Amino acid sequence: MSPVTFRSVRDLPPMSRSTDTMLWNRTGSWRFLRPRYQDKVAPCAEGCPAAEDIARIQILLGQGDFEAAWLRIREENPLPGVCGRVCYHPCETACNRGEYDDPVTVNSLERFLADHAWKLGLSPPPPEPAAGGGRVAVVGAGPAGLTAAYFLLRLGHEVDLFDAREEPGGLLRYGIPEYRLPLDALAWEVGLILNEGVRFHGNRRLGSDLTWDELSGYDAVFLAVGTWKPAPLGAEGEEHAQDGLTLLEAIRQGETPEVSGKVAVIGGGNTAMDVARSLLRLGAEPAVYYRRRLQDMPALPEEIQEAREEGIPFQTLLAPKRIEPLPQGGFRLVLTTMEILDEDEGGRPRAVPSGHPDVEVEVDAVVTAIGAGPSQGAPAEVTGEGLVAEGLHLKRIAPEGEWAARPPVLVGGDLVNDRKAVVTAIASGKEAALVIDTRLRGRDATSIWPSIRVGRKGGVSMNRYLSGDRAAQQDHVVRYDELNTIYFRFQERRERPRITLEERRTGFDEVKMRISASLALKESERCFHCGQCDQCDNCYLFCPDVSVLRDLRAGTREINYDYCKGCGVCVVECPRNAMILEEEPR
Amino acid sequence: MRRVLEGSHAVSHAVELARVKVISAYPITPQTHIVERLAELVADGVLDARFIRVESEHSAMAAVIGAASAGARSFTASSSHGLALMHEMLHWAAGARLPVVMAEVNRAMGPGWNIWADQTDSLSQRDTGWIQLYCEDVQEVLDTILIAYKLAERVSLPAMVVLDAFFLSHTYEPVEVPEQDEVDAFLPAWEPTEILDPADPHAFNQLASPEYYMEFRYKIQQAMEDALRAHDEIDAEFGRRFGRSYGAVHRIPCREGERAPLALVTTGSVTGTARVAQAALRQKGIGVDVVKLKLFRPFPHEEIRRVLGPYDRVIVLDRNISFGSGGIFASEIRAALALRGEQPAVYPFVAGLGGRDITPQTIESVVARALGDEPPSDILWEGLKL
Amino acid sequence: MPIELPVHERMYSGHLACPGCGAAIAMRFLLKGLGEKAVLSIPACCWSIIGGPFPYTALQVPVLHTAFETGGAVASGIRAALDARGDTETQVVTWAGDGGTFDIGLQSLSGAAERNENILYVCYDNEAYMNTGVQSSGATPTGAWTTTTPTGSPKPTRKKDIMQIMAAHRIPYAATASIAYPEDMVRKVQKAVSLKGTKFLHVYAPCPTGWKVPSEISVKLARLAVQTRIFPLYEVEEGVRYTINLEPVGYLVDEYYRTQGRFKHLTREDLDRIQAQVDESWDRLKALARIG
Ligand SMILES: Cc1ncc(C[n+]2csc(CCOP(=O)(O)OP(=O)(O)O)c2C)c(N)n1
Ligand code: SF4
Ligand code: SF4
Ligand SMILES: [Mg+2]
């Protein structure tokens, strides 16, 4: 469009009157700053070891497209129903909304999406055929192994998934109590993974039913057999104590263990909580003994809180010293009183004997839940020296000695993770799949690592891996002060409802109930969608130059640089920092 | 129909006959009777129009500009200070090419306050782009309003119909009031094309850069030149339909078929006085041809040269003054005559300012002075208390 | 939540407003609120330039550019002509700056309001004569620098309370609006259009150029003006029924003043004095109003 010119007075209208529009005037030439859409990393996504694109998931959820939101989770994590129940949700700790009022209940929304899919019997579309071409053995069918198998298959490899137990699930299946993770929910989600073509082989314990010779026939091995071996208590008479995990497994198998009366549960982690709360439900009177303070317990605060709500007493700054069987049955548990001296190098409070008199209690049983060592059959190399770093949640057995001749053996899950959790195991599995895939394609895994990591501290993203350079690759994590919070309203965080205390004390029904779709929508509204365009249209609306073009049907928008003067109003008015203003390229 | 009408009411009735749609005005003596009567006509439903009772003349002119821009035949009336206050908007109306018609009652400008006849108010608006028509009597006032609409609408310029304070505005005279159907035939509804219309949206009057401003001014000048011819045609058509026409420049010879040695140029109601004086002078054996100038803008240069050129001496009687120059009609006439090789001697008399009577004696006096030894000069005062 | 506004766009790109101009944003919202049938009259102001020179226009509605002080009168005339044509539907809108409203055009606006002309008069307020290069107007706030109130002697007096003036005319509807609150503004335009008689909208439209602020914060400033109670959003019906549309957060005026070059000479004491003025005005408004 070019400006109109009149050559002769005869052609002019009688008075100054428009014959044309201003569209000829390409005001884009005034611009020295250029606004641009740029999705950034939400802190939740960086906080999530599985690198779920939470902001995007919340956008989809908010639009009522629950299925798409669920599938979006599954791009990074095949176990949202599990995580939505048992994850320690570091996403919520990182959530920007926490600085505004309270974090978004990302975890409960994740469960909502999975449950929604489960309830409707949705199944994900079959994976696109991919030319991976490798054969991979995954040893251990816990969250790490399942995740590795899931992604490897999607990347086009053949996967054999081995486990020592009969059924897949590992800790999820055999270690976590029903009231936190119902078996049917787990079975559905595991089923989705296996249905995609993973070959599962149960009752194949490494070292006895599964040999390294057999494994050497594969192109790669991922080892994630967990840490089931009880750790020593370091107390006199500890042989009288029962192992917590074994107990939990028995309960999960439907057995009623012979533990009753007063039970001392030793430990402060989630297993201790699980044990104590399971025993309570079986009619025993558990009490928790822990060597540090309440606030030092590694268990999830909400687990501790729920245990206490249920009436389980907590005794802290007490370390077991001796377990003495009593003649009339039962035991005397002698505990050293402790005090906190300082912090060790890891920042963990160091407890030392306080010098105060010991404490003695008489109990019917003592159960330990104080962490565990590598499961039976795991090669010795997995305990430190023999491992080399491979990823954030992944190690590899150094290819030395006998290992030099074997295919690469990657190790993940609780075997290597500092923070032993379901979601970190999932991260291990994903990293293993990525590393194996890149290796099998003859590429160097370390070179792609930076581009697929979410944020600077976050996990790796399969989505980024698959979309290659295209998603190049913002690692700017949106800070709270980069949001335009005026566009948000204070809204109360909606915790998921729970069953009654009475029900909790007497049975294994799931404690946390489902949330309704309307509640989920309401809660999802609280999400700021940090760094991700959710089509709020502020950019379009406030543009003084009508230079934000919308495709209403496609739900997309773009800037018309023919006219955009680069004022930057759109960038400032974007509530969620999904735009940037940068210098106009000359 | 013959009726005895006050000059102001002749205006009002002409406006009614012209089927004006929007009237906006602000009162000022001696224009008040015009608007009062119009307000009544509208209130009584005799005139199907909207009367916008504005808070100032500036707004009155702005309102009719708005109305005309939206395609309504519009009218206002003012005088003196009111007209001066409109000044900015007079330019605007002309520049926007809006055929607004205004009755302007010639009244002196203060200070001191003076409500009586004087032409300086309208002549000060000379350069605004308005057609200016000066009337001699009440009949001419009525007729000229109708002529002005037709002319204004033909050339898309606003027109001012000028009548003297009190001598015309407040004087009753018998008037032939034309029938409505005859007026309708002469002056059909105005159907402009360049108007504000949501169905065909344009911006009007927006910034005109040096690239085009001059062309727009040229177009106004052209329209003014067209108006000269158009006036004669319309005046002639009016004559055919109603039996009265006036001419842009009208020579009233002392003796039919002859040319007197002296011409006396008059405007407005003074022409009537001049007719009386002409007769008296004829009795005394002094021949004076009266030349009535009706159309001041556009200025009929050619006609002036044709009519006045042949005289030895020309008196111009100005009831106005441009300070530091003199009578305004006189200077325009001299400028027009300058294009002729041989020119009459022009005697520029200023008289009757601020409503001082111009009587037949005044006219006899200026004639005597022009015929005597007094040399023509840039300005001559008549009736001054020396 | 996306803001739901009419999707139609009656303003073209390519207009001549400075980058980030609040007056351009305000025009977009006005046009979104207006129906299909509207006529604009624009007295001299920045929009006389923004709209484009001959032979162009930046708007898809008819516009009559007019002299500075004629907003009320010209609209009255257009209204009368449309009524005479039998078109009572088309909304006649005057779009004037603060100078054209608070100062030179106040008389003709008052006249129109007194006659209760069926028009919508919108004043976009950028708190000075911007077209002519940032001279002080009756809308310029206390303490502001303008080219006629230089920093050595910034504007000593308060901003004229145009809303009170309009309310005193007992017109059916007067409301404040802000470019930071599009939904509110569009609703008010729509409400105004639905009413007969004189409607007045006072729209806050920051001018980055004249206020000496970066272009990108113009909407943000408008919002701050509301949230500091410097420019509360409210409506007055029939001159007496006051409704405050949004309870401001009540940030201190510093939040607003500190970001602007035109106020940078102000001292702590100046700001305290201004805060007191703002508090006093707000209390007075609250006493008149219900919160809606
Ligand atoms: C009678 C008259 N006086 C002065 C001007 C010069 N003038 C044009 S626009 C303007 C200022 C307009 O200020 P405002 O109404 O606040 O609008 P803004 O330019 O700020 O948008 C002035 C003084 C004019 N056009 N007419
Ligand atoms: S508000 Fe939403 S996107 Fe932002 S950190 Fe929290 S959950 Fe993530
Ligand atoms: S001077 Fe101010 S109001 Fe005028 S166009 Fe520029 S930004 Fe807009
Ligand atoms: Mg202004």
XYZ file of C-alpha atoms in Angstrom, chain A:
586
model
C 0.000 0.000 0.000
C 1.481 3.308 -0.970
C 0.454 6.817 -0.113
C -2.081 8.516 -2.323
C -0.925 11.524 -4.295
C -3.049 13.940 -6.226
C -1.319 15.462 -9.200
C -3.941 18.016 -10.081
C -6.192 20.248 -8.074
C -9.016 18.860 -10.182
C -8.659 15.434 -8.595
C -8.904 16.700 -5.042
C -12.135 16.505 -3.126
C -13.676 19.902 -2.382
C -12.495 19.939 1.189
C -9.967 18.115 3.299
C -11.678 14.741 3.383
C -10.320 11.227 3.603
C -10.253 9.087 0.537
C -8.052 6.407 2.024
C -6.826 4.831 5.227
C -3.595 5.249 7.124
C -2.592 1.704 6.364
C 0.012 2.852 3.894
C 1.973 4.222 6.803
C 4.225 1.377 7.889
C 4.915 2.576 11.380
C 7.030 -0.494 11.970
C 9.905 1.599 10.694
C 9.700 3.717 13.864
C 10.608 0.746 15.984
C 13.885 0.377 17.782
C 12.688 -2.225 20.245
C 10.922 -5.362 19.154
C 8.408 -7.273 21.241
C 8.327 -10.984 20.717
C 6.434 -13.926 22.138
C 8.733 -16.093 24.113
C 7.602 -18.885 26.345
C 9.796 -19.167 29.376
C 10.276 -21.739 32.053
C 7.896 -21.746 34.968
C 9.618 -22.387 38.278
C 7.349 -25.344 38.899
C 8.606 -27.020 35.751
C 12.145 -26.391 36.837
C 11.268 -27.721 40.271
C 9.729 -30.881 38.908
C 12.457 -33.550 38.488
C 10.303 -35.070 35.740
C 10.283 -31.670 34.023
C 6.553 -31.636 33.531
C 5.487 -28.562 31.623
C 3.144 -27.645 34.417
C 2.160 -24.185 33.252
C 1.106 -25.543 29.873
C -0.676 -28.417 31.544
C -2.592 -25.951 33.690
C -3.517 -23.943 30.632
C -4.962 -27.025 28.985
C -6.691 -28.020 32.173
C -8.136 -24.537 32.516
C -9.484 -24.775 29.006
C -11.310 -27.913 30.052
C -9.210 -30.102 27.794
C -8.425 -32.621 30.488
C -7.305 -35.287 28.077
C -4.795 -33.042 26.372
C -3.501 -31.953 29.747
C -3.087 -35.549 30.816
C -1.290 -36.465 27.599
C 0.934 -33.485 28.077
C 2.007 -34.840 31.442
C 2.648 -38.193 29.879
C 5.060 -36.596 27.462
C 7.369 -36.303 30.462
C 6.016 -38.707 33.011
C 4.096 -41.935 32.405
C 2.926 -42.127 35.996
C 0.848 -39.039 36.798
C -1.698 -41.046 38.745
C 1.103 -42.297 40.972
C 2.851 -38.963 41.279
C -0.441 -37.211 41.839
C -0.696 -39.295 44.974
C 2.725 -39.852 46.376
C 5.007 -37.195 44.965
C 6.724 -34.808 47.333
C 5.817 -32.093 44.796
C 8.873 -29.858 44.681
C 6.906 -28.022 41.953
C 4.690 -26.574 44.643
C 7.650 -25.508 46.706
C 8.953 -23.655 43.664
C 5.569 -22.248 42.662
C 5.528 -18.478 42.195
C 2.042 -18.352 43.533
C 3.522 -19.204 46.892
C 4.824 -15.666 47.067
C 1.435 -14.281 46.257
C -0.830 -16.338 48.495
C -0.293 -20.096 48.432
C 1.182 -22.411 45.835
C -1.090 -23.989 43.291
C -2.041 -27.541 44.251
C -0.172 -28.861 41.250
C 0.019 -32.306 42.744
C -3.645 -32.769 43.350
C -4.434 -31.434 39.868
C -2.045 -33.974 38.418
C -3.939 -36.701 40.163
C -7.198 -35.206 38.994
C -6.099 -35.440 35.380
C -4.942 -39.009 35.723
C -8.067 -40.061 37.577
C -10.167 -38.359 34.968
C -8.482 -40.372 32.238
C -8.760 -43.528 34.315
C -12.430 -42.981 35.058
C -13.185 -42.446 31.374
C -10.938 -45.331 30.353
C -8.879 -43.109 28.109
C -5.814 -44.548 26.554
C -3.083 -42.562 24.955
C -2.725 -42.739 21.198
C -0.271 -45.468 20.198
C 3.284 -44.212 20.031
C 4.420 -43.009 16.668
C 6.679 -45.532 15.021
C 10.235 -44.474 15.666
C 13.381 -46.001 14.252
C 15.307 -46.611 17.435
C 16.219 -50.134 16.532
C 17.933 -51.118 19.780
C 17.253 -53.921 22.221
C 17.326 -52.812 25.789
C 17.008 -54.663 29.046
C 15.486 -52.813 31.940
C 16.075 -54.484 35.234
C 13.688 -53.467 37.970
C 10.079 -52.564 37.226
C 9.681 -49.803 39.746
C 9.015 -46.218 38.701
C 12.483 -45.801 37.184
C 12.332 -49.010 35.196
C 8.767 -48.468 34.062
C 9.610 -44.965 32.933
C 12.712 -46.065 31.087
C 10.779 -48.831 29.382
C 7.989 -46.441 28.420
C 10.288 -43.900 26.816
C 12.593 -46.438 25.190
C 9.644 -48.046 23.528
C 8.395 -44.706 22.309
C 11.834 -44.002 20.955
C 11.549 -47.147 18.891
C 13.531 -49.679 20.876
C 12.626 -53.148 21.967
C 12.364 -53.404 25.698
C 12.495 -56.344 28.065
C 11.528 -55.351 31.553
C 12.642 -57.694 34.311
C 11.659 -57.713 37.940
C 12.393 -59.945 40.880
C 8.774 -59.927 41.934
C 5.851 -61.354 40.200
C 4.206 -58.097 39.242
C 5.588 -54.853 37.980
C 5.553 -51.721 40.098
C 8.423 -52.215 42.477
C 8.111 -50.039 45.495
C 4.859 -48.625 44.192
C 3.370 -52.077 44.132
C 5.056 -53.594 47.154
C 6.168 -50.756 49.384
C 3.580 -48.030 49.451
C 0.428 -48.672 51.405
C -2.949 -48.911 49.823
C -4.354 -45.826 51.572
C -1.804 -43.718 49.703
C -1.730 -45.529 46.397
C -4.593 -47.914 45.665
C -3.569 -50.959 43.695
C -6.192 -50.485 41.024
C -4.984 -46.970 40.269
C -1.448 -48.248 39.983
C -2.417 -51.243 37.909
C -4.247 -49.060 35.414
C -1.300 -46.776 34.907
C 1.272 -49.585 34.736
C -1.015 -51.363 32.320
C -0.947 -48.396 29.962
C 2.832 -48.652 29.817
C 2.962 -52.389 29.290
C 0.201 -52.273 26.709
C 2.354 -50.223 24.462
C 4.548 -53.248 23.897
C 6.961 -53.522 26.762
C 7.729 -57.176 27.452
C 7.506 -57.741 31.183
C 9.271 -60.685 32.800
C 8.332 -61.257 36.444
C 10.057 -63.377 39.049
C 13.435 -62.774 37.471
C 15.746 -61.752 40.247
C 19.066 -60.420 39.103
C 21.884 -62.697 40.022
C 19.699 -65.758 40.430
C 16.971 -65.813 37.775
C 18.608 -63.313 35.504
C 22.240 -63.482 34.601
C 24.685 -61.000 33.243
C 25.314 -63.355 30.407
C 21.751 -63.015 29.324
C 21.852 -59.282 29.800
C 24.999 -59.040 27.743
C 22.961 -59.917 24.701
C 21.270 -56.526 24.849
C 22.489 -53.266 23.400
C 22.131 -51.585 26.750
C 20.988 -52.303 30.248
C 19.227 -50.057 32.674
C 19.505 -51.153 36.229
C 17.013 -49.835 38.744
C 16.377 -52.539 41.276
C 15.917 -50.197 44.200
C 17.117 -50.334 47.751
C 15.162 -53.005 49.512
C 17.904 -54.329 51.705
C 17.303 -53.288 55.296
C 19.927 -50.999 56.719
C 21.494 -51.972 60.028
C 20.120 -50.173 63.026
C 23.416 -50.166 64.856
C 21.734 -51.049 68.136
C 22.309 -53.881 70.454
C 19.733 -56.635 69.906
C 18.665 -55.287 66.590
C 17.908 -58.817 65.397
C 14.713 -58.496 67.439
C 13.507 -55.696 65.237
C 11.440 -56.293 62.154
C 12.130 -54.668 58.816
C 9.567 -52.014 57.916
C 9.676 -52.517 54.163
C 9.185 -56.235 54.494
C 6.244 -55.534 56.708
C 4.762 -53.120 54.203
C 5.226 -55.649 51.419
C 3.432 -58.286 53.417
C 0.536 -55.956 54.105
C 0.385 -54.974 50.455
C 0.218 -58.668 49.605
C -2.870 -58.975 51.746
C -1.164 -60.732 54.604
C -1.933 -59.714 58.139
C 1.434 -59.575 59.874
C 1.743 -60.616 63.411
C 2.395 -57.309 64.887
C 0.071 -55.924 67.473
C -0.017 -53.954 70.642
C 2.505 -51.230 71.240
C 4.922 -50.945 68.375
C 7.961 -48.725 68.241
C 8.614 -47.547 64.730
C 12.166 -46.339 64.324
C 12.832 -43.699 61.687
C 11.661 -40.391 60.341
C 11.205 -41.003 56.666
C 8.167 -41.816 54.634
C 8.633 -45.521 55.211
C 8.405 -44.909 58.945
C 5.187 -43.000 58.412
C 3.846 -45.711 56.122
C 4.683 -48.395 58.623
C 3.232 -46.577 61.592
C 0.058 -45.621 59.804
C -0.413 -49.093 58.336
C 0.014 -50.649 61.766
C -2.491 -48.246 63.202
C -4.968 -49.346 60.569
C -4.320 -52.968 61.547
C -5.237 -52.209 65.142
C -1.782 -51.805 66.658
C -0.590 -48.809 68.710
C 2.431 -47.530 66.884
C 4.687 -44.760 68.120
C 7.439 -43.139 66.093
C 10.954 -42.711 67.486
C 13.347 -40.456 65.725
C 16.892 -39.388 66.479
C 16.495 -35.796 65.379
C 13.728 -33.260 65.724
C 10.311 -33.242 64.118
C 11.353 -30.558 61.679
C 14.333 -32.620 60.622
C 12.302 -35.608 59.515
C 12.785 -36.480 55.874
C 9.177 -37.626 55.586
C 6.802 -35.318 53.765
C 5.349 -32.775 56.127
C 1.906 -33.788 55.065
C 2.630 -37.428 55.861
C 3.827 -36.462 59.296
C 0.836 -34.278 59.801
C -1.583 -36.965 58.713
C 0.102 -39.488 60.991
C -0.217 -37.138 63.915
C -3.824 -36.362 63.072
C -4.454 -40.052 63.212
C -3.111 -40.024 66.755
C 0.317 -41.558 66.322
C 2.697 -40.231 68.983
C 6.105 -38.950 67.922
C 9.112 -39.168 70.176
C 12.064 -37.208 68.961
C 15.724 -36.808 69.826
C 15.807 -40.459 70.804
C 18.138 -42.980 69.160
C 17.753 -46.741 69.740
C 20.538 -48.136 71.817
C 19.341 -51.575 72.814
C 16.461 -53.941 72.284
C 15.970 -56.387 75.116
C 13.436 -59.157 74.937
C 11.266 -59.241 78.015
C 10.482 -62.493 79.758
C 6.758 -61.944 79.560
C 7.063 -61.268 75.838
C 7.648 -57.979 74.180
C 10.764 -55.872 74.422
C 12.377 -53.139 76.335
C 13.645 -50.501 73.996
C 16.400 -48.378 75.396
C 16.969 -45.066 73.687
C 19.770 -42.587 73.957
C 18.668 -38.990 74.327
C 20.142 -36.838 71.649
C 20.715 -33.188 70.972
C 21.416 -31.267 67.827
C 24.949 -30.092 67.719
C 25.424 -28.502 64.376
C 25.052 -29.322 60.732
C 27.101 -31.766 58.733
C 28.598 -30.869 55.341
C 25.334 -31.709 53.646
C 23.496 -29.216 55.810
C 21.847 -31.977 57.762
C 21.526 -31.387 61.471
C 23.928 -33.565 63.368
C 22.514 -35.353 66.380
C 24.793 -36.425 69.183
C 24.092 -37.961 72.568
C 23.047 -35.271 74.957
C 24.373 -36.902 78.084
C 20.927 -36.948 79.629
C 19.702 -40.253 80.972
C 18.498 -42.909 78.554
C 14.825 -43.504 78.012
C 13.274 -46.912 78.240
C 10.004 -48.081 76.850
C 8.309 -51.429 76.856
C 6.806 -52.390 73.560
C 5.363 -55.423 71.845
C 7.411 -54.981 68.734
C 10.091 -52.829 67.195
C 10.012 -52.026 63.508
C 12.807 -50.246 61.710
C 12.336 -47.901 58.836
C 15.599 -46.104 58.580
C 16.567 -46.338 54.944
C 17.926 -49.291 53.096
C 20.721 -50.549 50.911
C 20.822 -51.855 47.358
C 18.502 -54.736 46.756
C 19.673 -58.263 46.612
C 21.369 -59.122 43.358
C 22.603 -55.640 42.588
C 26.266 -55.736 41.631
C 28.681 -54.403 44.149
C 29.707 -51.632 41.792
C 26.479 -49.783 42.442
C 27.567 -48.732 45.872
C 29.780 -45.855 44.906
C 33.290 -46.303 43.539
C 32.276 -48.321 40.542
C 29.922 -45.688 39.141
C 30.530 -42.778 36.845
C 28.190 -39.857 36.469
C 25.951 -39.902 33.430
C 23.076 -37.543 34.120
C 21.302 -35.709 36.872
C 19.630 -38.809 38.174
C 21.706 -41.361 36.376
C 25.004 -43.140 36.717
C 26.800 -45.801 34.793
C 28.909 -48.707 35.869
C 32.413 -47.825 34.849
C 33.318 -49.988 31.839
C 36.234 -51.596 33.527
C 37.160 -55.145 34.176
C 34.387 -57.550 33.357
C 32.107 -54.573 32.583
C 34.244 -53.508 29.668
C 32.934 -56.391 27.639
C 29.312 -55.902 28.561
C 26.882 -53.475 27.051
C 26.649 -50.152 28.840
C 24.899 -50.515 32.174
C 23.123 -47.443 33.368
C 22.007 -47.226 36.948
C 19.143 -45.152 38.282
C 16.368 -44.838 40.767
C 16.918 -45.199 44.489
C 20.199 -46.951 43.814
C 21.767 -43.637 42.865
C 19.469 -40.803 43.777
C 20.275 -38.632 46.749
C 16.659 -37.849 47.177
C 15.011 -41.217 46.978
C 11.572 -40.570 45.655
C 9.197 -41.736 42.996
C 9.637 -38.651 40.885
C 13.421 -38.745 41.005
C 13.220 -42.395 39.964
C 11.037 -41.336 37.057
C 13.675 -38.741 36.184
C 16.288 -41.505 36.216
C 14.229 -43.640 33.900
C 13.741 -40.821 31.446
C 17.402 -39.902 31.499
C 18.337 -43.525 30.942
C 16.063 -43.720 27.913
C 17.557 -40.515 26.551
C 21.112 -41.603 27.089
C 20.535 -45.022 25.594
C 18.734 -43.547 22.613
C 21.446 -41.017 21.870
C 24.153 -43.611 22.312
C 22.436 -46.079 20.048
C 22.110 -43.347 17.462
C 25.803 -42.750 17.786
C 25.479 -39.322 19.293
C 27.032 -37.806 22.318
C 24.504 -37.517 25.075
C 26.339 -34.862 26.993
C 26.181 -32.414 24.108
C 22.408 -32.370 24.012
C 22.002 -32.256 27.729
C 22.013 -28.467 28.146
C 19.395 -27.921 25.476
C 16.921 -30.383 26.925
C 17.241 -29.344 30.489
C 14.377 -27.278 31.817
C 15.721 -24.105 33.349
C 19.163 -24.182 34.816
C 18.439 -26.492 37.677
C 15.616 -28.575 36.310
C 15.236 -32.026 34.901
C 15.464 -33.036 31.288
C 12.536 -32.857 28.968
C 11.603 -35.562 26.509
C 9.484 -33.044 24.686
C 12.511 -30.870 24.127
C 14.536 -33.862 23.104
C 11.991 -34.881 20.538
C 11.393 -31.422 19.150
C 15.105 -30.998 18.580
C 16.501 -27.537 18.052
C 13.095 -26.160 17.306
C 12.240 -25.686 20.907
C 15.490 -23.837 21.296
C 15.494 -23.605 24.284
C 14.655 -21.009 26.793
C 16.150 -21.519 30.176
C 14.953 -18.270 31.653
C 12.957 -19.212 34.726
C 10.257 -16.693 35.498
C 10.776 -14.976 38.813
C 7.873 -13.754 40.853
C 8.882 -10.150 40.389
C 8.745 -10.615 36.646
C 5.031 -11.277 36.747
C 2.435 -8.563 36.409
C 0.518 -9.749 39.426
C -2.067 -7.001 39.285
C -3.940 -9.199 36.871
C -4.347 -11.885 39.500
C -6.772 -12.097 42.363
C -6.269 -13.573 45.748
C -7.845 -16.999 45.734
C -7.718 -19.578 48.424
C -5.749 -22.730 47.768
C -8.078 -25.660 47.624
C -6.648 -28.716 49.305
C -8.104 -32.025 48.316
C -10.649 -33.372 50.740
C -9.858 -36.394 52.852
C -11.899 -39.172 54.286
C -12.830 -38.913 57.951
C -10.337 -39.585 60.706
C -12.416 -42.500 61.868
C -12.258 -44.080 58.424
C -8.558 -43.419 58.310
C -7.821 -45.098 61.585
C -9.734 -48.227 60.751
C -9.186 -49.049 57.113
C -6.967 -48.797 54.085
C -9.241 -46.586 52.002
C -7.394 -43.903 50.127
C -7.044 -40.945 52.463
C -7.129 -38.228 49.868
C -10.298 -38.141 47.888
C -10.749 -37.261 44.295
C -11.446 -33.670 43.489
C -14.267 -32.727 41.197
C -13.775 -31.225 37.780
C -15.237 -27.942 38.923
C -12.878 -27.782 41.871
C -9.982 -28.641 39.593
C -10.969 -25.877 37.216
C -11.241 -23.423 40.044
C -7.894 -24.360 41.460
C -6.278 -24.337 38.068
C -7.473 -20.777 37.640
C -5.030 -19.876 40.365
C -2.078 -20.838 38.219
C -0.294 -17.797 36.815
C 0.915 -19.792 33.816
C 4.310 -18.328 34.463
C 6.117 -17.649 31.221
C 3.525 -19.279 28.988
C 1.037 -17.564 26.772
C -2.436 -18.639 27.768
C -4.136 -16.355 25.285
C -5.325 -13.897 27.859
C -5.092 -11.389 25.027
C -3.706 -8.498 26.998
C -1.114 -7.989 24.289
C -3.811 -7.780 21.682
C -6.042 -5.603 23.765
C -3.621 -2.966 24.871
C -1.748 -2.520 21.626
C -2.127 1.139 20.691
C -1.352 0.265 17.120
C -3.726 -2.598 16.465
C -0.657 -4.613 15.646
C -1.335 -7.819 17.488
C -3.159 -10.069 15.123
C -5.270 -12.898 16.410
C -6.389 -15.989 14.706
C -9.439 -16.556 16.816
C -10.032 -20.016 15.518
C -6.496 -21.277 15.851
C -6.110 -19.422 19.139
C -2.823 -17.966 18.004
C -1.539 -14.446 17.839
C 1.319 -12.734 16.154
C 2.775 -9.303 16.001
C 2.379 -7.342 12.836
C 5.823 -5.839 12.502
C 4.674 -3.714 9.600
C 2.982 -1.454 12.107
C 4.249 -2.345 15.569
C 6.046 0.755 16.832
C 7.818 -1.206 19.535
C 6.255 0.695 22.418
C 6.468 -2.421 24.585
C 3.080 -2.047 26.260
C 2.206 -5.627 25.346
C 5.323 -6.924 27.025
C 4.647 -5.060 30.246
C 0.979 -5.956 30.248
C 1.635 -9.638 29.697
C 0.729 -10.886 33.159
C 2.972 -13.901 32.930
C 6.118 -12.781 31.195
C 5.519 -14.735 28.041
C 6.918 -11.920 25.904
C 10.184 -10.094 25.669
C 11.284 -6.764 24.338
C 14.594 -6.897 22.585
C 16.621 -4.572 20.491
C 15.436 -4.290 16.930
C 17.855 -6.132 14.696
C 19.466 -3.611 12.363
